[in-house]
Amino acid sequence: MTRINLRALSSLIRRSDIGASESRVAIPRVVRKRWRLDSTKVLLDVAVLCCAYGLAFLIRFEGRLSSQMLATLLITPLFVIPLKLACLAVLRVPSLPWRHVSLPDASRILAALALASGAIGVWKLLAYLTSATVYPGYPNEIIPLGVLMIDLLLSFFGITGLRLCVRLWVERVRHGQRDNPSRRKVPTLLIGAGSAGALVAKTLAASPDAGIQPLGFLDDDASKLGQRIHGVQVLGTTQEIERIVKESGAQQALITIGNVSGPAIRRIVNRCARSKIPAKVIPGIREMVGGSVRLTDVRQVAIEDLLRRDPVKLDNRAIAEMVGARRVLITGAGGSIGSELCREVARFGPEVLVLVEQAENSLFQIHRRLSQEFPAAVILPYVADICDVARMKEIFARWRPNLVLHAAAHKHVPLMECNPGEAIKNNIAGTRTVANLAHAFGVHKFVMISTDKAVRPTSVMGVTKRIAEIYIQALSKTSQTRFSAVRFGNVLDSNGSVIPIFKEQIASGGPVTVTHPDMKRYFMTIPEACQLVLQAATLGQGGEIFLLDMGEPVRIVDLATDLIRLSGYTLDEIEIKFVGMRPGEKLYEELSFGEEDVQRTKHPKIFVGRLLDHDLAEIDRRVNELGRLVACEDESKIFRALKEITPDYACSESRSTEGAESIAVHLYHGLAGVHRNGHAANGNGHAGKTAAGTLAKRVVPA
């Protein structure tokens, strides 16, 4: 046995020695190859500089050189050429790759050569002023200034042109290798001839395998008409799409505008639809990191593009001070908002990120994704119910977080109408549990994700979130913890929201169901909402309700129409069906009460409001009473208690007596395919009363 091991060890040593020797041989080979390449480049530069210098003399003296100038031409290169090479080396020109030469590289070459010519000119001037000689035996006028100027130009064009020729040759070879004649290129119109469009055209010219054949630009700037940008001509304006499509045979349009609004994209998409060609976009074209565009990301225009809002500008330093190297706890970490908050927080490098989520599958997914995206982060997943006081206390005691982002809540309006007790337990009692623990364990900041449905609520979800707001505002008066809430509207593509449901209905052939033709909602993307939540958290001093700028409200029927058209259908092919408003719904939304004294903050998309003070003991007593009523399952008393706490809760008398079963009957008839009135909505009390009255007429007693 020992003999076998010794033999194996001996063999391993021999292989190691052989590998080491091969490595020692390989390294000099690489070095020699690199040295030969660099030497060749230097020799080519020397040849170009010598030729430029000689031509400068010939041009300056029209080919008739005196014996003195001929001697100067033969002697002066001995120090002129090394001086130029030294200046090029100082500006690190030799380290620039020839195959990727660009305008900044050309600027650096020009600066180096100008430095060398300037040094020679200064030397001449000093020699002249001191009546000395520049070269032994020769007068100080030995290199005429005209020669220096001509030599500078010729040297620049020669050095730059040499590199440009290499780049063109390399690209030609590459194109020959990658160009596949069998691959079909789609004739494409590029919409937008600005800097982003120019970059796309340049990328297309360098990417023959992209499958896109640019036919021309369309741009509404009339001064660009007829211009050629990287070989692509500006053919006309976007108003002429139909004519140009017919004349050019274009089969698609690619929007190449870096900073384009949602309404502008909608106009372009509608004009392309009339021309019967699809419109596509390049995600992230606004950012275009490193001056490059990923053509593989070209996709169809999505509904998010039509609702596009200006990018959020964050005070990253303030967020980093609040989050970086701190312990952060996020409830509802597996939800749409909670999971994105986790990603945003993880970017700023917290000491520990604690994920609290009741749904184990959602928690598993977000923990796995975060672990992949941020392998160095300490991310701890906890399956826990925020209503479980003992479990939540255990987590707080173990980690003692500095920041709590409370995103856990029941948000589905129709479901909460027939499950009011669960909404009270989760949205009110659960929030009270987490807030009390934050106070008890000295959390620095506590931010609750609220909803615009809390404003003049007409739904169980809205009124429970409003009471949660009242509770944390009352608690903030007696606590060192800075409690605040952030209120906003619907977010695109959240779980159970309108857009995924519309897409599902379109995929199944329709109809697309909308509750009311005048229904309006605010929308923003999930990343935008979460970024603004973190920004608002940095502003919180305690007791505030922050309101996010949601832009202009969007009619739900317009949203459905846009989705149908973006999916390649017409309204004749996919029907829009109005099914009537459901319990708790309102026609339009608002983000604040009249008495909230809304003011601007230093961030343009965040506003702050404060309500009248509430007594903590009184609100705590009322919440306890709600808990007893929920346990007794007396819904009529529950709704009366909710209205006593929030008098502006628009709950009709019929709603207080009809019970959850009749609500469930209504949901059974209306929920299939009808959009959820989502994460945040509101409007007027009349709409809520109308919905409740309609319900009372439609529900047939068993």
XYZ file of C-alpha atoms in Angstrom:
702
model
C 0.000 0.000 0.000
C 2.825 2.314 0.946
C 4.637 1.396 -2.258
C 1.609 2.352 -4.350
C 1.308 5.679 -2.591
C 4.967 6.434 -3.106
C 4.670 5.638 -6.785
C 1.629 7.833 -7.108
C 3.412 10.629 -5.273
C 6.460 10.241 -7.485
C 4.302 10.354 -10.615
C 2.517 13.436 -9.327
C 5.821 15.182 -8.635
C 7.091 14.353 -12.120
C 3.906 15.682 -13.697
C 4.162 18.820 -11.578
C 7.762 19.335 -12.687
C 6.781 18.828 -16.318
C 3.849 21.224 -15.938
C 6.053 23.801 -14.271
C 8.661 23.516 -16.991
C 5.983 23.828 -19.687
C 4.636 26.870 -17.881
C 8.119 28.369 -17.717
C 8.475 27.770 -21.455
C 4.989 29.099 -22.262
C 5.459 32.384 -20.414
C 8.567 33.443 -22.397
C 6.747 32.488 -25.611
C 3.894 34.835 -24.746
C 6.354 37.541 -23.760
C 8.336 37.117 -26.970
C 5.179 37.233 -29.068
C 4.033 40.362 -27.288
C 7.481 41.946 -27.636
C 7.554 41.220 -31.374
C 4.096 42.776 -31.810
C 5.004 45.904 -29.846
C 8.320 46.220 -31.668
C 6.554 45.959 -35.032
C 4.154 48.713 -34.016
C 7.015 50.983 -32.928
C 8.925 50.361 -36.154
C 5.821 51.199 -38.188
C 5.392 54.437 -36.207
C 9.064 55.299 -36.767
C 8.672 54.676 -40.503
C 5.579 56.876 -40.678
C 7.263 59.681 -38.706
C 10.380 59.579 -40.872
C 8.336 59.692 -44.068
C 6.235 62.575 -42.736
C 9.353 64.493 -41.710
C 10.993 64.050 -45.126
C 7.807 64.975 -46.996
C 7.494 68.110 -44.859
C 10.866 69.332 -46.151
C 10.035 68.440 -49.744
C 6.646 70.201 -49.573
C 8.059 73.270 -47.821
C 10.857 73.750 -50.401
C 8.890 72.337 -53.354
C 11.386 69.516 -53.824
C 14.427 71.809 -54.251
C 16.589 71.318 -51.149
C 19.816 73.212 -50.702
C 22.853 71.366 -49.431
C 22.300 72.895 -45.981
C 18.625 71.776 -45.849
C 19.600 68.333 -47.141
C 22.136 67.992 -44.338
C 19.502 69.171 -41.847
C 17.056 66.587 -43.180
C 19.618 63.817 -42.673
C 20.871 64.864 -39.201
C 17.872 66.278 -37.290
C 15.773 63.080 -37.321
C 18.306 61.672 -34.857
C 16.628 63.657 -32.078
C 13.288 64.745 -33.653
C 11.967 61.193 -34.080
C 12.957 60.019 -30.538
C 11.356 63.173 -29.135
C 8.069 62.381 -30.886
C 8.179 58.767 -29.734
C 8.799 59.958 -26.170
C 5.810 62.316 -26.290
C 3.627 59.537 -27.678
C 4.768 57.275 -24.845
C 4.097 59.963 -22.218
C 0.468 60.134 -23.349
C 0.317 56.315 -23.483
C -0.462 56.191 -27.197
C 1.436 52.885 -27.731
C -0.907 51.173 -25.236
C -4.021 52.049 -27.279
C -5.329 49.087 -29.313
C -5.098 49.796 -33.024
C -8.171 47.792 -33.926
C -10.387 50.014 -31.727
C -8.974 53.438 -32.602
C -11.510 56.207 -31.943
C -11.820 59.995 -31.851
C -10.495 60.249 -28.267
C -7.465 58.218 -29.372
C -6.916 60.564 -32.318
C -7.081 63.533 -29.939
C -4.418 61.956 -27.769
C -2.162 61.352 -30.802
C -2.577 64.964 -31.910
C -1.758 66.211 -28.412
C 1.436 64.119 -28.265
C 2.687 65.264 -31.671
C 1.801 68.893 -30.937
C 3.765 68.604 -27.687
C 6.839 67.412 -29.597
C 6.557 70.135 -32.261
C 5.969 72.741 -29.559
C 9.090 71.603 -27.689
C 11.209 72.004 -30.841
C 9.684 75.424 -31.485
C 10.447 76.574 -27.924
C 13.999 75.274 -28.276
C 14.418 77.326 -31.450
C 13.057 80.423 -29.733
C 15.363 80.080 -26.739
C 18.348 79.478 -28.992
C 17.472 82.558 -31.007
C 17.094 84.729 -27.925
C 20.437 83.594 -26.503
C 22.174 83.848 -29.882
C 23.214 80.248 -29.443
C 22.953 77.433 -31.918
C 20.642 74.556 -31.756
C 23.009 72.129 -33.386
C 26.798 72.449 -33.461
C 27.848 74.039 -36.726
C 24.360 75.042 -37.815
C 22.368 78.252 -37.307
C 19.310 78.276 -35.071
C 16.944 78.638 -38.031
C 17.942 75.093 -39.022
C 14.349 73.663 -38.941
C 11.985 76.190 -40.488
C 8.680 76.730 -38.728
C 6.860 75.867 -41.943
C 8.483 72.435 -41.877
C 7.397 71.941 -38.264
C 3.776 72.782 -39.065
C 3.635 70.584 -42.154
C 5.391 67.776 -40.304
C 2.822 68.001 -37.461
C -0.078 67.551 -39.875
C 1.563 64.773 -41.877
C 2.641 62.916 -38.736
C -0.852 63.121 -37.280
C -2.564 61.895 -40.433
C 0.056 59.192 -40.875
C -0.041 57.804 -37.323
C -3.833 58.000 -37.110
C -4.357 56.704 -40.635
C -2.132 53.705 -39.976
C -4.263 52.694 -37.028
C -7.485 53.397 -38.897
C -6.379 51.154 -41.768
C -5.685 48.358 -39.305
C -9.130 48.815 -37.746
C -10.865 48.769 -41.139
C -8.948 45.667 -42.171
C -9.807 43.854 -38.921
C -13.486 44.773 -39.200
C -13.562 43.669 -42.829
C -12.062 40.307 -41.884
C -14.535 39.983 -39.018
C -17.472 40.815 -41.235
C -16.355 38.251 -43.752
C -16.240 35.618 -41.020
C -19.585 36.534 -39.435
C -21.642 37.592 -42.425
C -24.046 34.803 -43.189
C -25.723 35.316 -46.577
C -28.409 32.801 -45.633
C -29.507 34.871 -42.650
C -32.336 37.208 -43.507
C -31.963 40.855 -42.546
C -35.161 42.689 -41.680
C -35.543 46.044 -43.498
C -35.857 48.540 -40.656
C -36.600 52.233 -40.213
C -34.734 53.909 -37.354
C -36.920 56.420 -35.496
C -34.715 59.180 -34.087
C -31.479 60.512 -35.621
C -29.986 61.969 -32.456
C -26.951 60.764 -30.527
C -28.667 57.512 -29.543
C -29.721 56.884 -33.145
C -26.201 57.567 -34.381
C -24.853 55.059 -31.876
C -27.358 52.435 -33.029
C -26.440 53.040 -36.679
C -22.758 52.721 -35.822
C -23.395 49.491 -33.930
C -25.431 48.089 -36.810
C -22.621 48.897 -39.247
C -20.233 46.931 -37.034
C -22.692 44.055 -36.476
C -23.725 42.502 -39.790
C -25.010 39.459 -37.921
C -27.635 41.494 -36.016
C -30.291 40.655 -38.611
C -31.268 44.322 -39.087
C -30.918 46.222 -42.359
C -31.255 49.966 -41.678
C -33.138 51.628 -44.533
C -33.031 55.139 -43.138
C -33.787 57.454 -40.255
C -37.024 59.255 -39.448
C -36.639 62.379 -37.347
C -38.945 65.316 -36.654
C -36.011 67.753 -36.843
C -36.378 69.091 -40.391
C -32.769 70.346 -40.433
C -31.536 66.734 -40.465
C -33.456 65.792 -43.613
C -31.119 64.320 -46.225
C -28.157 63.967 -43.863
C -26.256 60.697 -43.655
C -25.343 59.356 -40.229
C -22.892 56.442 -40.341
C -24.066 55.770 -43.868
C -27.795 55.856 -43.038
C -29.806 58.685 -44.614
C -32.525 60.700 -42.861
C -35.565 60.051 -45.084
C -38.251 62.181 -43.444
C -40.315 62.793 -40.314
C -42.417 60.425 -38.249
C -45.559 61.944 -39.770
C -44.476 60.439 -43.098
C -44.132 56.870 -41.825
C -46.935 55.466 -43.985
C -45.512 56.909 -47.208
C -41.925 55.939 -46.424
C -42.927 52.405 -45.459
C -44.632 51.946 -48.829
C -41.697 53.391 -50.755
C -38.892 51.645 -48.856
C -40.519 48.312 -48.114
C -39.700 48.548 -44.409
C -40.950 45.648 -42.313
C -40.361 47.079 -38.837
C -39.450 50.292 -37.010
C -36.850 50.595 -34.278
C -37.212 53.515 -31.851
C -33.715 54.942 -31.344
C -34.504 57.983 -29.206
C -32.566 58.098 -25.973
C -34.915 60.290 -23.964
C -38.446 59.717 -25.229
C -41.689 60.149 -23.321
C -44.499 57.627 -23.104
C -46.936 59.748 -25.175
C -44.312 60.114 -27.910
C -43.836 56.342 -28.044
C -47.612 55.916 -28.205
C -47.800 58.262 -31.210
C -45.022 56.384 -32.983
C -46.600 53.007 -32.218
C -49.999 54.154 -33.507
C -48.479 55.452 -36.746
C -46.564 52.202 -37.212
C -49.785 50.270 -36.572
C -51.506 52.238 -39.334
C -48.594 51.308 -41.596
C -48.954 47.660 -40.508
C -45.395 47.296 -39.234
C -44.314 46.510 -35.652
C -42.459 49.055 -33.534
C -39.558 47.865 -31.411
C -37.324 49.389 -28.760
C -33.916 48.730 -27.241
C -34.173 48.403 -23.436
C -31.708 50.584 -21.564
C -30.921 52.800 -24.566
C -31.061 55.789 -22.208
C -28.151 54.457 -20.222
C -26.004 53.073 -23.092
C -23.082 52.254 -20.803
C -19.703 52.501 -22.484
C -21.122 53.894 -25.712
C -22.488 50.572 -26.910
C -25.921 49.148 -27.628
C -26.910 45.518 -27.128
C -28.847 44.726 -30.288
C -29.715 41.309 -28.891
C -32.070 43.078 -26.459
C -34.303 44.539 -29.178
C -37.915 43.744 -28.277
C -41.475 44.730 -29.042
C -42.810 47.919 -27.457
C -44.346 47.030 -24.095
C -47.034 48.768 -22.078
C -44.318 50.030 -19.700
C -42.824 51.980 -22.606
C -46.139 53.747 -23.271
C -46.341 54.772 -19.603
C -42.676 55.755 -19.502
C -41.743 58.330 -16.906
C -38.548 60.266 -16.395
C -35.790 58.261 -14.662
C -35.632 58.646 -10.901
C -32.656 60.651 -9.659
C -31.583 59.401 -6.263
C -29.406 60.842 -3.554
C -27.308 57.693 -3.409
C -25.054 59.091 -0.724
C -27.970 59.628 1.678
C -29.364 56.157 0.961
C -25.924 54.595 1.424
C -25.567 56.325 4.802
C -28.963 54.998 5.873
C -28.529 51.434 4.542
C -24.809 50.764 4.099
C -23.250 48.583 6.805
C -26.578 48.602 8.708
C -28.975 45.835 9.666
C -32.138 46.062 7.556
C -35.338 44.061 8.039
C -37.969 43.881 5.290
C -41.409 42.383 5.866
C -43.385 41.004 2.935
C -40.019 40.317 1.296
C -41.479 37.894 -1.239
C -44.120 40.256 -2.639
C -43.865 42.508 -5.682
C -42.815 45.592 -3.723
C -40.977 43.730 -0.974
C -38.769 41.725 -3.339
C -37.750 44.818 -5.287
C -37.011 46.652 -2.029
C -34.710 43.765 -1.141
C -32.797 44.185 -4.404
C -32.504 47.941 -4.020
C -31.300 47.644 -0.428
C -28.809 44.890 -1.290
C -27.168 47.220 -3.828
C -26.065 49.517 -1.012
C -24.275 46.813 0.972
C -26.150 46.382 4.268
C -24.410 44.546 7.082
C -27.315 42.099 7.296
C -30.496 41.895 5.239
C -33.302 40.062 7.066
C -36.164 38.832 4.878
C -39.494 38.191 6.607
C -42.190 36.476 4.544
C -45.146 34.228 5.322
C -45.230 32.469 1.913
C -42.324 30.039 1.841
C -42.187 29.677 -1.957
C -41.956 33.432 -2.479
C -39.300 33.657 0.229
C -37.309 30.827 -1.343
C -37.374 32.517 -4.759
C -36.278 35.967 -3.590
C -33.576 34.555 -1.308
C -32.172 32.448 -4.158
C -32.140 35.377 -6.579
C -30.541 37.755 -4.106
C -27.880 35.179 -3.227
C -26.997 34.900 -6.911
C -26.989 38.640 -7.575
C -25.188 39.604 -4.355
C -23.012 36.633 -3.340
C -21.061 38.662 -0.775
C -24.168 39.926 1.055
C -25.445 38.407 4.299
C -29.090 37.634 3.520
C -31.200 35.772 6.069
C -34.637 34.367 5.154
C -37.261 33.956 7.894
C -40.617 32.304 7.366
C -42.791 34.296 9.737
C -46.253 35.796 10.132
C -46.194 39.444 11.202
C -49.213 38.704 13.417
C -47.165 36.146 15.377
C -45.842 38.336 18.192
C -43.520 35.705 19.673
C -41.924 34.839 16.330
C -41.436 38.476 15.340
C -40.005 39.300 18.757
C -37.506 36.473 18.356
C -36.326 37.888 15.018
C -36.042 41.449 16.346
C -34.161 40.285 19.441
C -31.753 38.229 17.340
C -30.817 40.931 14.837
C -31.886 44.291 16.329
C -32.312 46.015 12.938
C -31.477 49.666 12.333
C -34.032 50.058 9.552
C -37.403 48.329 9.057
C -39.223 48.474 5.727
C -42.743 47.195 6.327
C -44.210 45.973 3.025
C -46.284 43.046 4.303
C -50.014 43.591 3.747
C -53.143 42.182 2.179
C -53.656 44.386 -0.895
C -56.314 42.735 -3.071
C -59.396 44.927 -2.778
C -62.165 42.475 -3.796
C -60.749 39.615 -1.725
C -60.493 41.767 1.366
C -64.131 42.821 0.928
C -65.178 39.225 1.640
C -62.378 38.644 4.186
C -62.489 41.784 6.347
C -61.268 40.016 9.459
C -58.068 38.883 7.734
C -57.440 42.405 6.451
C -57.799 43.766 9.986
C -55.506 41.112 11.465
C -52.780 41.541 8.871
C -52.918 45.211 7.902
C -53.732 46.676 11.328
C -52.736 44.185 14.028
C -49.705 42.960 12.077
C -48.502 46.509 11.495
C -48.994 47.296 15.189
C -46.916 44.250 16.138
C -44.000 45.190 13.883
C -44.181 48.880 14.870
C -44.271 48.105 18.609
C -41.257 45.811 18.257
C -39.399 48.485 16.285
C -40.089 50.890 19.166
C -39.124 48.362 21.833
C -35.837 47.374 20.186
C -34.723 50.901 19.335
C -34.978 50.727 15.543
C -33.698 53.975 14.046
C -36.227 54.226 11.182
C -39.472 52.446 10.370
C -41.098 52.943 6.954
C -44.515 51.523 6.146
C -45.607 50.964 2.554
C -49.097 52.443 2.325
C -51.572 53.006 -0.480
C -53.581 55.785 -2.010
C -56.660 53.702 -1.213
C -56.183 54.935 2.347
C -57.398 58.367 1.224
C -61.153 58.639 1.778
C -61.327 54.845 1.722
C -64.218 52.933 0.190
C -62.712 49.480 0.662
C -61.701 47.267 3.573
C -58.158 47.223 2.290
C -58.032 51.020 2.134
C -59.522 51.642 5.567
C -57.258 49.079 7.265
C -54.190 50.710 5.718
C -55.472 54.102 6.848
C -55.815 52.896 10.435
C -52.283 51.484 10.220
C -51.070 54.927 9.147
C -52.864 56.529 12.101
C -51.311 54.045 14.522
C -47.698 54.586 13.474
C -48.226 58.358 13.445
C -49.528 58.200 17.004
C -46.674 55.928 18.071
C -44.070 58.250 16.552
C -44.989 60.965 19.087
C -43.814 58.837 22.018
C -40.966 56.892 20.387
C -37.342 57.530 19.535
C -37.929 55.515 16.372
C -38.663 57.647 13.324
C -41.932 56.263 11.958
C -43.188 57.278 8.526
C -45.402 55.933 5.739
C -45.016 56.144 1.973
C -48.228 56.304 -0.015
C -48.472 55.616 -3.744
C -50.726 54.092 -6.399
C -50.691 51.083 -8.711
C -47.458 49.479 -9.794
C -47.056 47.782 -13.144
C -46.898 43.988 -13.269
C -47.385 43.463 -9.548
C -48.912 40.172 -8.471
C -52.569 40.070 -9.519
C -52.512 43.519 -11.089
C -54.415 44.626 -14.151
C -51.754 44.220 -16.838
C -50.934 40.503 -16.360
C -54.666 39.761 -16.261
C -55.257 41.727 -19.471
C -52.405 39.864 -21.156
C -53.879 36.548 -20.067
C -57.281 37.520 -21.430
C -55.791 38.620 -24.755
C -53.811 35.378 -25.040
C -57.021 33.383 -24.520
C -58.822 35.327 -27.254
C -60.713 37.828 -25.093
C -62.816 39.501 -24.073
C -60.796 41.962 -22.023
C -62.922 42.920 -19.032
C -62.938 46.454 -17.622
C -65.170 47.499 -14.756
C -66.108 51.009 -15.953
C -65.280 53.149 -19.040
C -64.306 56.126 -16.846
C -62.137 54.172 -14.384
C -58.745 55.869 -13.949
C -55.638 54.813 -12.072
C -52.144 56.091 -11.393
C -49.291 53.827 -12.452
C -45.570 53.597 -11.865
C -43.010 50.834 -12.265
C -42.012 48.693 -9.313
C -38.318 49.788 -9.395
C -39.321 53.452 -9.518
C -41.666 53.054 -6.546
C -39.064 51.212 -4.469
C -36.307 53.689 -5.259
C -38.539 56.551 -4.164
C -39.486 54.654 -1.001
C -35.802 54.471 -0.029
C -35.322 58.115 -0.924
C -38.339 59.097 1.190
C -36.954 57.043 4.068
C -33.851 59.238 4.130
C -36.090 62.306 4.576
C -38.194 60.939 7.424
C -37.903 62.614 10.826
C -40.948 60.938 12.341
C -44.708 61.139 11.820
C -44.709 61.978 8.104
C -46.776 60.483 5.331
C -44.797 60.743 2.111
C -46.669 60.923 -1.186
C -44.993 59.875 -4.427
C -45.532 61.821 -7.636
C -47.514 59.355 -9.745
C -47.774 61.554 -12.840
C -51.051 61.688 -14.736
C -53.803 59.084 -14.177
C -54.461 56.613 -16.991
C -57.866 55.377 -18.097
C -58.038 51.608 -17.678
C -59.901 51.248 -20.969
C -57.035 53.065 -22.747
C -54.594 50.689 -21.111
C -56.610 47.723 -22.372
C -56.741 49.214 -25.869
C -52.986 49.756 -25.939
C -52.306 46.196 -24.807
C -54.596 44.771 -27.483
C -52.839 46.751 -30.211
C -49.353 45.954 -28.889
C -50.301 42.284 -28.990
C -50.981 42.588 -32.722
C -54.790 42.591 -32.579
C -57.498 45.102 -33.365
C -60.513 46.004 -31.250
C -62.637 44.053 -33.744
C -60.644 40.902 -32.963
C -60.431 41.324 -29.162
C -63.518 42.781 -27.503
C -63.437 45.080 -24.471
C -66.311 44.249 -22.136
C -67.519 46.488 -19.299
C -68.644 44.393 -16.336
C -69.522 47.003 -13.695
C -67.758 48.265 -10.599
C -67.136 45.910 -7.708
C -67.419 46.491 -3.966
C -64.784 48.848 -2.639
C -63.841 50.275 -6.037
C -63.724 53.947 -6.960
C -63.627 55.665 -10.316
C -60.495 57.676 -9.692
C -57.677 58.021 -7.212
C -56.188 60.715 -5.046
C -53.075 60.663 -2.933
C -53.870 63.011 -0.054
C -56.588 64.421 2.172
C -57.400 68.099 2.006
C -56.311 68.565 5.623
C -52.923 66.880 5.221
C -51.040 70.095 4.468
C -49.035 68.543 1.640
C -45.678 70.206 1.040
C -42.774 69.667 -1.300
C -39.566 68.026 -0.170
C -36.092 68.515 -1.605
C -36.809 65.635 -3.979
C -39.064 66.675 -6.906
C -41.032 63.404 -6.918
C -41.685 63.172 -3.178
C -44.204 65.227 -1.193
C -44.898 65.124 2.536
C -48.105 65.537 4.502
C -49.060 65.497 8.160
C -52.461 64.808 9.706
C -53.978 65.920 12.979
C -52.465 64.290 16.038
C -53.964 61.056 17.343
C -53.843 59.757 20.892
C -51.873 56.500 21.055
C -53.835 55.067 23.982
C -57.146 55.743 22.244
C -56.154 54.252 18.905
C -54.602 51.275 20.695
C -57.868 50.703 22.565
C -59.857 50.839 19.347
C -57.507 48.383 17.635
C -57.931 45.993 20.558
C -61.696 46.335 20.206
C -61.428 45.527 16.493
C -59.482 42.404 17.397
C -62.270 41.248 19.743
C -64.903 41.902 17.065
C -62.916 39.910 14.515
C -62.727 37.003 16.956
C -66.509 37.188 17.414
C -67.027 37.297 13.627
C -69.614 40.055 13.950
C -69.127 41.843 10.635
C -71.787 44.509 11.087
C -70.070 45.656 14.282
C -66.671 45.437 12.575
C -67.719 47.891 9.865
C -69.266 50.256 12.364
C -66.032 50.191 14.394
C -63.960 50.880 11.285
C -66.138 53.868 10.444
C -65.842 55.217 14.001
C -62.029 55.201 13.726
C -62.037 56.692 10.209
C -65.254 58.709 9.728
C -64.468 59.327 6.038
C -64.673 55.586 5.333
C -67.418 55.422 2.657
C -69.064 52.212 3.810
C -72.782 52.157 3.057
C -75.338 50.842 5.517
C -76.143 47.951 3.196
C -72.482 46.988 3.178
C -72.535 46.713 6.959
C -75.333 44.146 6.916
C -74.989 42.093 3.750
C -72.038 39.998 4.947
C -69.070 38.369 3.287
C -71.059 35.598 1.620
C -73.000 37.951 -0.622
C -69.760 39.751 -1.434
C -68.301 36.402 -2.425
C -71.273 35.781 -4.731
C -70.593 39.095 -6.428
C -66.917 38.245 -6.776
C -67.780 34.872 -8.261
C -69.758 36.559 -11.022
C -67.428 39.494 -11.590
C -63.897 38.513 -10.598
C -63.155 36.084 -13.404
C -60.952 38.108 -15.677
C -61.725 41.445 -14.042
C -58.643 43.363 -13.007
C -57.714 43.789 -9.383
C -58.072 47.373 -8.274
C -54.579 46.799 -7.190
C -51.992 47.968 -4.855
C -53.302 51.484 -4.538
C -56.446 53.203 -5.672
C -58.934 55.744 -4.582
C -61.447 58.289 -5.705
C -64.644 59.681 -4.282
C -67.072 58.332 -1.749
C -69.924 58.485 -4.235
C -68.299 55.797 -6.372
C -68.030 53.486 -3.379
C -71.683 54.050 -2.476
C -72.728 53.440 -6.067
C -70.829 50.172 -6.143
C -72.399 49.090 -2.854
C -75.862 50.035 -4.049
C -75.376 48.145 -7.294
C -74.260 45.131 -5.293
C -77.381 45.193 -3.106
C -79.562 45.019 -6.221
C -77.556 42.291 -7.952
C -77.100 39.800 -5.109
C -80.013 37.350 -4.910
C -80.650 35.882 -1.440
C -80.187 32.129 -1.207
